[in-house]
Amino acid sequence: MQILIIDLGSQYTEIIRRSLRYLGYRSLILPPEESLEWIKKNKPKGIILSGGSASVYDQDAPKVPEEIMDMGIPVLGICFGMQWMAYKQDNGSVHRVQEGKSYGPVEVSFETESGNRLFADLPEKLKCWSSHGDSVKNAPDGFKVTATSLAGSVIEAMENGEKNLFGVQFHPEVEQTEDENAILRNFTEKICGCKPDYSKEDIIQEIRERTKKELGSGTAIIGVSGGVDSTTLAAILAPALGEHLKAFMIDTGGMRKGEVEKVKEMAKRAGIHLEVVDKYKEKFVREIGTTIDAEEKRAKFRKVYGEVFQETAKNCHATHMIQGTLATDLIESGSKGNSDLIKTHHNVDLELGLKEIMPLEDFFKFEVRDLAYEFGLEDLVAKRHPFPGPGLYLRIVGVPVTDELLEIVREADDEVSKILIRHGADGLISQIIVALLGVKTVGVKGDGRVYEYSIAVRTVETADFMTVKGFQLDPEICSEIISTLTRHPKIVRVFFDWTPKPPATTEFE
Ligand code: XMP
C-alpha cells in the first residue's frame, strides 16, 4: 500500500480513495489513532490527511500523531489536514471560523513558476472547491505560501519543500476542482515517487473477496438487466460464487426490441448462467398503467419488481440479494451523502427481507465500463447506451401506459437507433431517449385529419450522468428520423430535445 489516507472526518475521504484508484494507486483509509503504528510497519510512500468538520481548537479534534511530519514521508494535508499542519507548527496560525469561512467554488491563483512540484502543469488560475470554516492565517516557519484566493487574502496552499509537507485549503479530490486530478497525480507521482499498482485485476479480485466474505455460506440472487452495471457485476462474480449465485433477468414488458435475446447472448458470452422470468409482464403493465405521475409510476414499478424478485428469491432459497447499484444511484436516490431525492430508483433500498450486498457502491459509471472490457462485454455492454430499469414505462409520458403504446414507443426506439447507427452517430452520443408524448395534436395523413401522439427524441452527451449536455443531431439525420417515425399512423410529430441536465434530467420521468 503506497498511500495512507488518515480520515479526519471528511465527507470526501472516500472520494480521495476513489481519485487515487482512478489514477492507478491503491490506498488505505485509517483513523488517526491507528495510523502511526501502521506507518512504522508499512512505510508508505505518502500520507494524505483528509479534511474534517472539527476546528483545530476543539477539545475533541482528531488527534493526528505529530511524528508523521518528521518521518521523511511526504504529507499532503487537505483542508482540516492543512490547518492541523499549520497549527502544530505554530499554534497561532489558524483563523477561527468567522474570518475565513468559504463554501463553494473559489478561484485559486497558483505559484507555478519556481519549479513547484504539487502544482506542476496547472494553469495560473483554476476553479477549485472549498468547504471550510477555519483557515490558515499565516504560513508557519519553514513553510511558504504556494496558492491564494480572493486577491491574495486567503492562503489556499502552503509547503515546506525540505520536509515534503504540503497543505491545500481547497479540495483537490472532488470533481468541482477543475484540475482533472493533476494535484493528486503530482503528489503521488512527482513527490512520493509512487508507481501505479492498482490494476483492473486487483479491483475484480477485491470485489470478489468482499462479496464472498459478506455472503458466507448463503446463496445470492442477482437481477441482470443487460445494463452495464448488473451484467458486469454478474460476470465478475459468476466464477467466484458458482452455485451460490443465481442470476435472473426479469422481463418487465418494458424492454427494448430484441433486448431479451441480446442479454441472453451477452450473459452466455460472459459465463453467466441466466434464467429469464417473463410471466409477470402483464402485471407490470396493469399496475403501472393506473397512473401518469412520474414518481407514482416509478413507485409502482418498484413495488411489482420487488414482489417478483421476492418470489423468485424464495423459489431459489436465496439469503442475499446482490445489487449493481452505483455511487451515482445512491447519491440521487438520497441514500448516500446529504443530497436530495431526485428520482426513486427501482432497485435502491428495496426491503425484501434479504440481506443486500452492493459491491459497486463506491464506483462510478466510467469505472464499471472499464471493467466490462475484461469480460468480453465491449460491444454489448461497454459501448451500449444505458437503459433505465423501468425501461419503456418511463418513456410514455402524460398518458397511461398500455400494451399498444409500449409497442409504438418500442418500434420508434428501434427505428431511431437503427438510423443513428447507420449514420455512425450512435458512438458520439451517451444516450438516446425516445419517448412518446401523450398530448394529442392535429395532423394530416393521406388527406385525412388525424389527432394523435408525438415522439420526442433526446440525444445527450455525458461522462457520469450527474450532468448532461444535449447532443445536436445533423439536420439530415433529423429529417430521416421524422420521415421514418411519422409513417406510423399514431405518430403526428417529432420533437428533438437537447436540454441539458440540469435543469432537465436525462429521462423524461
Ligand atoms: P436521469 O434521468 O436521472 O438519468 O438524469 C441518469 C441515468 O440513469 C438512468 N436511469 C435509471 N437507471 N433505474 C436505472 O437503472 C432507474 O430507475 C433509472 N432512472 C434513470 C438514465 O437512463 C440515465 O442513464
Coordinates of C-alpha atoms and ligand atoms in Angstrom, one line a residue:
M1 CA 0.0 0.0 0.0
Q2 CA 1.8 3.1 -1.2
I3 CA -0.5 5.8 0.2
L4 CA -2.2 6.1 3.6
I5 CA -5.2 8.3 3.9
I6 CA -5.8 9.4 7.5
D7 CA -9.5 10.0 8.0
L8 CA -10.1 13.2 10.0
G9 CA -13.9 13.0 9.5
S10 CA -14.4 14.5 6.0
Q11 CA -17.4 13.5 3.9
Y12 CA -14.9 13.4 1.0
T13 CA -12.5 10.8 2.4
E14 CA -13.9 8.0 0.2
I15 CA -13.6 10.4 -2.8
I16 CA -9.8 10.7 -2.1
R17 CA -9.5 7.0 -2.3
R18 CA -11.6 6.8 -5.5
S19 CA -9.5 9.5 -7.1
L20 CA -6.3 7.6 -6.3
R21 CA -7.9 4.4 -7.6
Y22 CA -8.7 6.3 -10.8
L23 CA -5.0 7.3 -11.0
G24 CA -4.0 3.7 -10.6
Y25 CA -3.0 3.7 -6.9
R26 CA -4.2 1.6 -4.1
S27 CA -4.6 3.3 -0.7
L28 CA -5.8 2.6 2.7
I29 CA -8.0 4.7 5.0
L30 CA -7.3 4.6 8.7
P31 CA -8.4 6.7 11.7
P32 CA -5.6 8.8 13.2
E33 CA -5.2 6.6 16.3
E34 CA -4.4 3.5 14.2
S35 CA -2.1 5.4 11.8
L36 CA 1.3 5.7 13.5
E37 CA 1.8 2.0 14.2
W38 CA 0.7 1.1 10.6
I39 CA 3.1 3.7 9.1
K40 CA 6.1 2.5 11.0
K41 CA 5.3 -1.1 10.0
N42 CA 4.4 -0.5 6.3
K43 CA 6.4 2.6 5.4
P44 CA 4.0 4.1 2.8
K45 CA 5.4 6.5 0.1
G46 CA 2.9 9.2 1.0
I47 CA 0.3 10.2 3.6
I48 CA -2.8 12.2 2.9
L49 CA -4.7 13.9 5.8
S50 CA -8.3 14.3 4.8
G51 CA -10.4 17.3 5.7
G52 CA -12.9 17.2 8.6
S53 CA -15.6 19.2 10.3
A54 CA -13.7 19.9 13.5
S55 CA -11.7 23.0 14.3
V56 CA -8.1 22.6 15.4
Y57 CA -9.1 24.5 18.6
D58 CA -11.8 21.9 19.5
Q59 CA -11.1 19.8 22.6
D60 CA -12.2 16.7 20.7
A61 CA -10.5 17.5 17.4
P62 CA -8.9 14.4 15.8
K63 CA -5.5 13.6 17.3
V64 CA -3.1 13.1 14.4
P65 CA 0.3 11.7 15.6
E66 CA 2.7 14.6 15.2
E67 CA 5.6 12.3 14.4
I68 CA 4.3 11.8 10.9
M69 CA 5.7 15.2 10.0
D70 CA 9.3 14.1 10.8
M71 CA 9.4 10.7 9.2
G72 CA 10.7 11.8 5.8
I73 CA 7.4 10.7 4.2
P74 CA 5.6 13.3 2.1
V75 CA 2.4 14.5 3.7
L76 CA -0.4 16.3 2.0
G77 CA -2.9 17.9 4.3
I78 CA -6.3 18.8 2.8
C79 CA -8.5 21.4 4.4
F80 CA -8.6 20.5 8.2
G81 CA -5.4 18.5 7.4
M82 CA -3.6 21.6 6.3
Q83 CA -4.9 23.6 9.3
W84 CA -3.7 20.9 11.6
M85 CA -0.3 21.0 10.0
A86 CA -0.1 24.8 10.4
Y87 CA -1.4 24.7 14.0
K88 CA 1.1 22.1 15.1
Q89 CA 4.0 24.3 13.8
D90 CA 2.6 27.5 15.2
N91 CA -0.5 27.4 17.4
G92 CA -1.5 31.0 16.4
S93 CA -1.5 30.4 12.7
V94 CA -5.2 29.4 12.2
H95 CA -8.1 31.8 11.8
R96 CA -11.3 30.9 13.7
V97 CA -14.4 30.2 11.6
Q98 CA -15.8 33.8 11.3
E99 CA -12.9 35.2 9.5
G100 CA -12.1 32.7 6.8
K101 CA -15.2 30.5 6.0
S102 CA -15.9 29.6 2.5
Y103 CA -18.3 27.1 0.9
G104 CA -18.4 26.5 -2.8
P105 CA -16.3 27.4 -5.9
V106 CA -13.3 29.6 -5.4
E107 CA -10.8 30.9 -8.0
V108 CA -7.3 29.9 -6.8
S109 CA -4.1 31.5 -8.1
F110 CA -1.1 29.2 -8.0
E111 CA 2.6 29.6 -7.7
T112 CA 3.6 27.5 -10.7
E113 CA 6.8 29.3 -11.8
S114 CA 9.5 28.2 -9.4
G115 CA 9.5 24.5 -10.1
N116 CA 6.6 23.9 -7.8
R117 CA 6.0 20.2 -7.8
L118 CA 2.5 19.9 -6.4
F119 CA 1.0 22.4 -9.0
A120 CA 3.2 21.5 -11.9
D121 CA 1.4 21.8 -15.3
L122 CA -1.5 23.7 -13.8
P123 CA -2.7 27.0 -15.2
E124 CA -2.0 30.1 -13.0
K125 CA -5.6 30.3 -12.0
L126 CA -8.2 27.5 -11.6
K127 CA -11.7 27.0 -10.3
C128 CA -11.4 24.9 -7.1
W129 CA -13.9 23.7 -4.5
S130 CA -13.7 24.9 -0.9
S131 CA -15.7 23.9 2.1
H132 CA -14.2 25.1 5.3
G133 CA -14.8 27.2 8.4
D134 CA -11.3 27.9 9.8
S135 CA -8.4 28.8 7.6
V136 CA -4.7 29.3 7.8
K137 CA -3.8 32.9 8.7
N138 CA -0.1 32.8 8.1
A139 CA 2.3 30.1 6.9
P140 CA 4.4 28.9 9.8
D141 CA 8.2 29.0 9.9
G142 CA 9.7 26.8 7.2
F143 CA 6.6 27.0 5.0
K144 CA 5.9 29.2 2.1
V145 CA 2.5 30.1 0.6
T146 CA 2.0 28.5 -2.8
A147 CA -1.6 29.4 -3.7
T148 CA -4.0 32.1 -2.7
S149 CA -7.6 33.3 -3.4
L150 CA -9.6 36.5 -3.1
A151 CA -6.8 38.7 -4.3
G152 CA -4.2 37.1 -2.0
S153 CA -6.2 37.4 1.2
V154 CA -6.8 33.7 1.7
I155 CA -4.0 31.2 1.9
E156 CA -5.1 28.2 -0.3
A157 CA -1.8 26.2 -0.2
M158 CA 1.5 26.1 1.6
E159 CA 4.5 23.9 1.6
N160 CA 7.7 23.1 3.3
G161 CA 9.7 21.7 0.4
E162 CA 12.6 20.5 2.5
K163 CA 10.4 18.3 4.7
N164 CA 8.0 17.4 1.9
L165 CA 5.0 18.8 3.8
F166 CA 2.2 20.2 1.7
G167 CA -1.2 21.7 2.6
V168 CA -4.2 22.7 0.4
Q169 CA -7.2 24.5 1.8
F170 CA -9.5 23.6 -1.1
H171 CA -10.4 20.0 -2.0
P172 CA -8.4 18.6 -4.9
E173 CA -10.2 15.3 -4.7
V174 CA -13.6 16.5 -5.9
E175 CA -14.6 16.9 -9.5
Q176 CA -15.6 20.6 -8.9
T177 CA -11.9 21.3 -8.6
E178 CA -11.1 21.6 -12.3
D179 CA -7.6 20.2 -12.2
E180 CA -8.6 16.8 -13.7
N181 CA -6.8 15.1 -10.7
A182 CA -3.5 16.8 -11.6
I183 CA -2.7 17.8 -8.0
L184 CA -3.2 14.3 -6.6
R185 CA -1.3 12.9 -9.6
N186 CA 1.6 15.3 -8.9
F187 CA 1.6 14.4 -5.3
T188 CA 1.7 10.6 -5.9
E189 CA 4.0 10.6 -8.9
K190 CA 6.3 13.6 -8.6
I191 CA 6.5 13.9 -4.9
C192 CA 6.0 10.4 -3.4
G193 CA 7.5 8.6 -6.4
C194 CA 4.6 6.1 -6.5
K195 CA 4.2 3.6 -9.4
P196 CA 0.7 2.6 -10.4
D197 CA -0.1 -0.5 -8.5
Y198 CA -3.9 -0.8 -8.8
S199 CA -4.9 -2.9 -11.8
K200 CA -8.3 -4.0 -13.0
E201 CA -7.4 -7.5 -11.8
D202 CA -6.9 -6.1 -8.3
I203 CA -10.3 -4.4 -8.4
I204 CA -12.0 -7.5 -9.7
Q205 CA -10.3 -9.6 -7.0
E206 CA -11.3 -7.2 -4.3
I207 CA -14.9 -7.2 -5.4
R208 CA -15.0 -11.0 -5.4
E209 CA -13.3 -11.3 -2.0
R210 CA -15.5 -8.7 -0.3
T211 CA -18.7 -10.3 -1.7
K212 CA -17.7 -13.8 -0.8
K213 CA -17.0 -12.6 2.7
E214 CA -20.3 -10.9 3.1
L215 CA -22.2 -13.8 1.6
G216 CA -20.6 -16.5 3.7
S217 CA -22.4 -19.8 3.1
G218 CA -25.5 -18.1 1.8
T219 CA -27.0 -18.0 -1.7
A220 CA -27.4 -14.7 -3.6
I221 CA -29.8 -13.7 -6.3
I222 CA -28.8 -11.0 -8.8
G223 CA -31.1 -9.3 -11.3
V224 CA -29.3 -8.9 -14.6
S225 CA -31.0 -6.2 -16.7
G226 CA -28.5 -6.2 -19.5
G227 CA -27.2 -2.8 -18.4
V228 CA -23.5 -2.2 -17.8
D229 CA -23.7 -2.4 -14.1
S230 CA -25.6 -5.5 -13.3
T231 CA -24.2 -7.5 -16.2
T232 CA -20.6 -6.6 -15.4
L233 CA -21.1 -7.4 -11.8
A234 CA -22.6 -10.8 -12.6
A235 CA -19.7 -11.5 -14.9
I236 CA -17.2 -10.6 -12.1
L237 CA -19.0 -12.7 -9.5
A238 CA -20.1 -15.8 -11.5
P239 CA -16.8 -17.7 -11.4
A240 CA -16.1 -16.8 -7.8
L241 CA -19.5 -17.7 -6.4
G242 CA -20.5 -20.6 -8.6
E243 CA -23.7 -22.3 -7.4
H244 CA -24.1 -19.6 -4.7
L245 CA -25.1 -17.1 -7.3
K246 CA -28.5 -17.2 -9.1
A247 CA -28.7 -14.8 -12.0
F248 CA -32.1 -13.8 -13.2
M249 CA -33.4 -11.4 -15.8
I250 CA -36.9 -10.1 -15.2
D251 CA -38.7 -9.4 -18.4
T252 CA -40.9 -6.5 -17.3
G253 CA -42.6 -5.9 -20.6
G254 CA -40.8 -2.5 -20.8
M255 CA -37.8 -3.8 -22.6
R256 CA -36.5 -2.6 -25.9
K257 CA -36.9 -4.6 -29.1
G258 CA -34.7 -7.7 -29.2
E259 CA -33.4 -6.8 -25.7
V260 CA -34.1 -10.2 -24.0
E261 CA -32.3 -12.1 -26.8
K262 CA -29.3 -9.7 -26.7
V263 CA -29.0 -10.0 -22.9
K264 CA -29.1 -13.8 -23.1
E265 CA -26.4 -13.9 -25.7
M266 CA -24.3 -11.4 -23.7
A267 CA -24.7 -13.5 -20.5
K268 CA -23.6 -16.6 -22.3
R269 CA -20.5 -14.9 -23.6
A270 CA -19.6 -13.6 -20.1
G271 CA -20.1 -17.0 -18.5
I272 CA -23.3 -16.1 -16.6
H273 CA -25.9 -18.8 -16.2
L274 CA -29.0 -16.6 -16.7
E275 CA -32.7 -17.5 -16.2
V276 CA -35.3 -15.3 -17.8
V277 CA -38.5 -14.7 -15.8
D278 CA -41.3 -13.4 -18.1
K279 CA -44.5 -14.5 -16.5
Y280 CA -45.2 -11.1 -14.8
K281 CA -45.2 -8.8 -17.9
E282 CA -49.0 -8.3 -17.7
K283 CA -48.9 -7.5 -14.0
F284 CA -46.3 -4.7 -14.7
V285 CA -48.4 -3.1 -17.4
R286 CA -51.7 -3.4 -15.5
E287 CA -50.3 -1.8 -12.3
I288 CA -48.2 0.9 -13.9
G289 CA -51.0 1.8 -16.3
T290 CA -53.1 3.1 -13.5
T291 CA -51.2 6.4 -13.2
I292 CA -49.5 9.0 -15.3
D293 CA -47.5 10.6 -12.5
A294 CA -43.7 10.0 -12.8
E295 CA -42.9 9.2 -9.2
E296 CA -46.1 7.1 -8.8
K297 CA -45.1 5.1 -11.9
R298 CA -41.6 4.5 -10.5
A299 CA -43.1 3.5 -7.1
K300 CA -45.4 1.0 -8.8
F301 CA -42.7 -0.4 -10.9
R302 CA -40.5 -0.8 -7.9
K303 CA -43.3 -2.5 -6.0
V304 CA -44.1 -5.0 -8.7
Y305 CA -40.4 -5.5 -9.3
G306 CA -39.8 -6.1 -5.6
E307 CA -42.7 -8.7 -5.4
V308 CA -41.4 -10.6 -8.5
F309 CA -37.9 -10.5 -7.1
Q310 CA -39.0 -11.7 -3.7
E311 CA -40.9 -14.6 -5.2
T312 CA -38.0 -15.6 -7.4
A313 CA -35.6 -15.4 -4.4
K314 CA -37.9 -17.6 -2.4
N315 CA -38.0 -20.2 -5.1
C316 CA -34.2 -20.5 -5.2
H317 CA -33.8 -20.2 -1.4
A318 CA -31.7 -17.1 -1.6
T319 CA -30.5 -15.4 1.5
H320 CA -28.9 -12.4 -0.1
M321 CA -29.5 -10.0 -3.0
I322 CA -26.6 -8.6 -4.9
Q323 CA -27.2 -5.2 -6.5
G324 CA -25.2 -3.4 -9.2
T325 CA -26.1 -0.1 -7.6
L326 CA -23.5 2.7 -8.2
A327 CA -22.5 5.7 -6.2
T328 CA -24.5 7.9 -8.5
D329 CA -27.7 5.9 -8.0
L330 CA -27.3 6.2 -4.2
I331 CA -26.5 9.9 -4.3
E332 CA -29.5 10.7 -6.5
S333 CA -31.9 8.4 -4.6
G334 CA -30.9 10.4 -1.4
S335 CA -29.3 7.2 0.1
K336 CA -25.7 8.4 0.2
G337 CA -24.5 11.7 1.5
N338 CA -26.8 14.6 2.1
S339 CA -28.2 15.0 -1.4
D340 CA -31.9 15.4 -2.3
L341 CA -34.1 12.7 -3.7
I342 CA -34.2 13.4 -7.5
K343 CA -35.9 10.1 -8.6
T344 CA -36.9 6.8 -6.9
H345 CA -34.7 4.1 -8.4
H346 CA -36.4 0.8 -8.7
N347 CA -33.6 -1.2 -7.0
V348 CA -32.3 1.2 -4.3
D349 CA -33.3 0.3 -0.7
L350 CA -35.7 -2.5 -1.7
E351 CA -36.7 -4.1 1.5
L352 CA -37.2 -7.7 0.6
G353 CA -36.1 -9.4 3.8
L354 CA -32.9 -10.4 2.0
K355 CA -29.5 -9.1 3.0
E356 CA -28.3 -6.6 0.4
I357 CA -24.8 -6.6 -1.0
M358 CA -23.8 -3.7 -3.2
P359 CA -20.2 -4.4 -4.4
L360 CA -20.2 -1.4 -6.8
E361 CA -21.5 1.2 -4.4
D362 CA -18.3 3.3 -4.4
F363 CA -17.9 3.0 -8.2
F364 CA -18.8 5.4 -10.9
K365 CA -20.1 4.5 -14.4
F366 CA -16.8 5.1 -16.2
E367 CA -15.0 2.7 -13.9
V368 CA -17.6 -0.1 -14.4
R369 CA -17.4 0.4 -18.2
D370 CA -13.7 -0.1 -17.9
L371 CA -14.2 -3.4 -16.1
A372 CA -16.7 -4.6 -18.7
Y373 CA -13.9 -4.9 -21.2
E374 CA -12.3 -7.5 -19.1
F375 CA -15.2 -9.9 -19.7
G376 CA -15.5 -9.6 -23.5
L377 CA -18.6 -7.4 -23.0
E378 CA -17.2 -4.5 -25.0
D379 CA -19.8 -4.4 -27.8
L380 CA -22.9 -5.1 -26.0
V381 CA -22.2 -3.5 -22.6
A382 CA -19.3 -1.1 -22.6
K383 CA -20.4 0.8 -25.8
R384 CA -24.0 0.2 -25.2
H385 CA -26.1 3.2 -24.1
P386 CA -27.6 2.9 -20.7
F387 CA -31.3 2.0 -20.3
P388 CA -33.2 2.5 -17.1
G389 CA -34.6 -0.4 -15.1
P390 CA -38.2 0.7 -15.6
G391 CA -37.4 1.0 -19.3
L392 CA -40.1 2.0 -21.7
Y393 CA -42.6 2.6 -18.8
L394 CA -40.7 5.9 -18.3
R395 CA -40.8 6.7 -22.0
I396 CA -44.6 7.1 -22.2
V397 CA -45.3 10.5 -20.9
G398 CA -48.6 12.1 -19.9
V399 CA -50.9 9.2 -20.8
P400 CA -51.5 5.8 -19.1
V401 CA -49.2 3.0 -20.3
T402 CA -50.9 0.4 -22.4
D403 CA -49.6 -2.6 -24.4
E404 CA -50.4 -0.6 -27.6
L405 CA -48.4 2.5 -26.6
L406 CA -45.5 0.3 -25.4
E407 CA -45.4 -1.3 -28.8
I408 CA -45.4 2.2 -30.6
V409 CA -42.5 3.5 -28.4
R410 CA -40.6 0.3 -28.7
E411 CA -40.8 0.4 -32.5
A412 CA -39.9 4.1 -32.6
D413 CA -36.9 3.5 -30.3
D414 CA -35.7 0.7 -32.6
E415 CA -36.1 2.9 -35.7
V416 CA -34.2 5.8 -34.2
S417 CA -31.3 3.5 -33.0
K418 CA -31.0 2.0 -36.5
I419 CA -30.9 5.4 -38.2
L420 CA -28.2 6.7 -35.7
I421 CA -26.1 3.5 -36.2
R422 CA -26.4 3.8 -40.0
H423 CA -25.1 7.3 -39.8
G424 CA -22.3 6.4 -37.4
A425 CA -23.8 8.8 -34.9
D426 CA -24.6 6.5 -32.0
G427 CA -21.0 6.3 -30.9
L428 CA -20.9 10.1 -30.4
I429 CA -23.9 10.1 -28.1
S430 CA -24.0 8.9 -24.5
Q431 CA -27.7 8.0 -24.5
I432 CA -30.7 8.3 -26.8
I433 CA -34.1 8.6 -25.2
V434 CA -37.1 8.1 -27.4
A435 CA -40.4 8.9 -25.6
L436 CA -44.0 9.0 -26.6
L437 CA -45.6 12.3 -25.6
G438 CA -49.2 11.7 -24.6
V439 CA -50.6 15.2 -25.7
K440 CA -52.6 14.6 -28.8
T441 CA -52.2 17.1 -31.7
V442 CA -53.8 17.5 -35.1
G443 CA -52.1 16.3 -38.2
V444 CA -53.0 15.3 -41.8
K445 CA -52.2 12.0 -43.3
G446 CA -53.4 10.6 -46.6
D447 CA -55.6 13.8 -47.0
G448 CA -57.4 13.0 -43.8
R449 CA -57.4 14.6 -40.3
V450 CA -55.6 12.7 -37.6
Y451 CA -55.4 13.5 -33.9
E452 CA -52.5 11.5 -32.4
Y453 CA -49.3 11.4 -30.4
S454 CA -45.8 12.8 -30.8
I455 CA -42.4 11.3 -30.3
A456 CA -39.6 13.1 -28.5
V457 CA -36.0 12.2 -29.4
R458 CA -33.5 13.2 -26.8
T459 CA -29.8 12.8 -27.5
V460 CA -27.3 13.6 -24.8
E461 CA -23.5 13.5 -24.1
T462 CA -22.1 12.9 -20.6
A463 CA -19.4 11.1 -18.7
D464 CA -21.3 10.5 -15.4
F465 CA -25.0 11.3 -16.0
M466 CA -24.9 13.7 -13.0
T467 CA -24.9 16.4 -15.6
V468 CA -25.6 16.0 -19.3
K469 CA -25.2 18.1 -22.4
G470 CA -27.7 18.0 -25.3
F471 CA -26.2 16.5 -28.5
Q472 CA -27.4 18.3 -31.6
L473 CA -28.0 15.9 -34.4
D474 CA -27.4 16.8 -38.1
P475 CA -30.4 18.2 -39.8
E476 CA -30.1 15.3 -42.4
I477 CA -30.4 12.7 -39.6
C478 CA -33.3 14.6 -38.0
S479 CA -35.2 14.6 -41.3
E480 CA -34.7 10.9 -41.7
I481 CA -36.0 10.3 -38.2
I482 CA -39.0 12.5 -38.8
S483 CA -40.0 10.8 -42.0
T484 CA -39.5 7.3 -40.6
L485 CA -41.4 7.8 -37.4
T486 CA -44.3 9.7 -38.8
R487 CA -45.0 6.8 -41.2
H488 CA -46.7 5.2 -38.1
P489 CA -50.4 6.0 -38.2
K490 CA -50.4 7.0 -34.5
I491 CA -47.4 9.5 -34.7
V492 CA -48.0 13.0 -36.0
R493 CA -45.0 15.0 -34.9
V494 CA -41.4 14.5 -33.8
F495 CA -39.6 16.8 -31.3
F496 CA -35.9 16.9 -30.6
D497 CA -34.8 17.6 -27.1
W498 CA -31.3 19.0 -26.4
T499 CA -32.0 20.5 -23.0
P500 CA -29.0 20.0 -20.6
K501 CA -29.2 18.4 -17.2
P502 CA -29.6 20.4 -15.1
P503 CA -32.3 21.7 -15.5
A504 CA -33.8 18.7 -17.3
T505 CA -33.0 15.1 -16.2
T506 CA -31.8 12.6 -18.8
E507 CA -35.0 10.7 -18.7
F508 CA -38.4 12.4 -19.1
E509 CA -39.7 10.9 -15.9
Ligands
XMP1 P1 -31.6 10.8 -15.0 O1 -32.9 10.8 -15.7 O2 -31.7 10.7 -13.6 O3 -30.8 9.5 -15.5 O4 -30.7 12.0 -15.4 C1 -29.4 9.3 -15.3 C2 -29.1 7.9 -15.9 O5 -29.8 6.9 -15.1 C3 -30.7 6.2 -15.9 N1 -31.8 6.0 -15.0 C4 -32.1 4.8 -14.4 N2 -31.5 3.6 -14.4 N3 -33.1 2.7 -13.0 C5 -32.0 2.6 -13.7 O6 -31.4 1.5 -13.7 C6 -33.8 3.9 -12.9 O7 -34.8 3.9 -12.3 C7 -33.3 5.0 -13.7 N4 -33.7 6.2 -13.9 C8 -32.8 6.8 -14.7 C9 -31.0 7.1 -17.1 O8 -31.5 6.3 -18.2 C10 -29.7 7.7 -17.3 O9 -28.8 6.9 -18.0

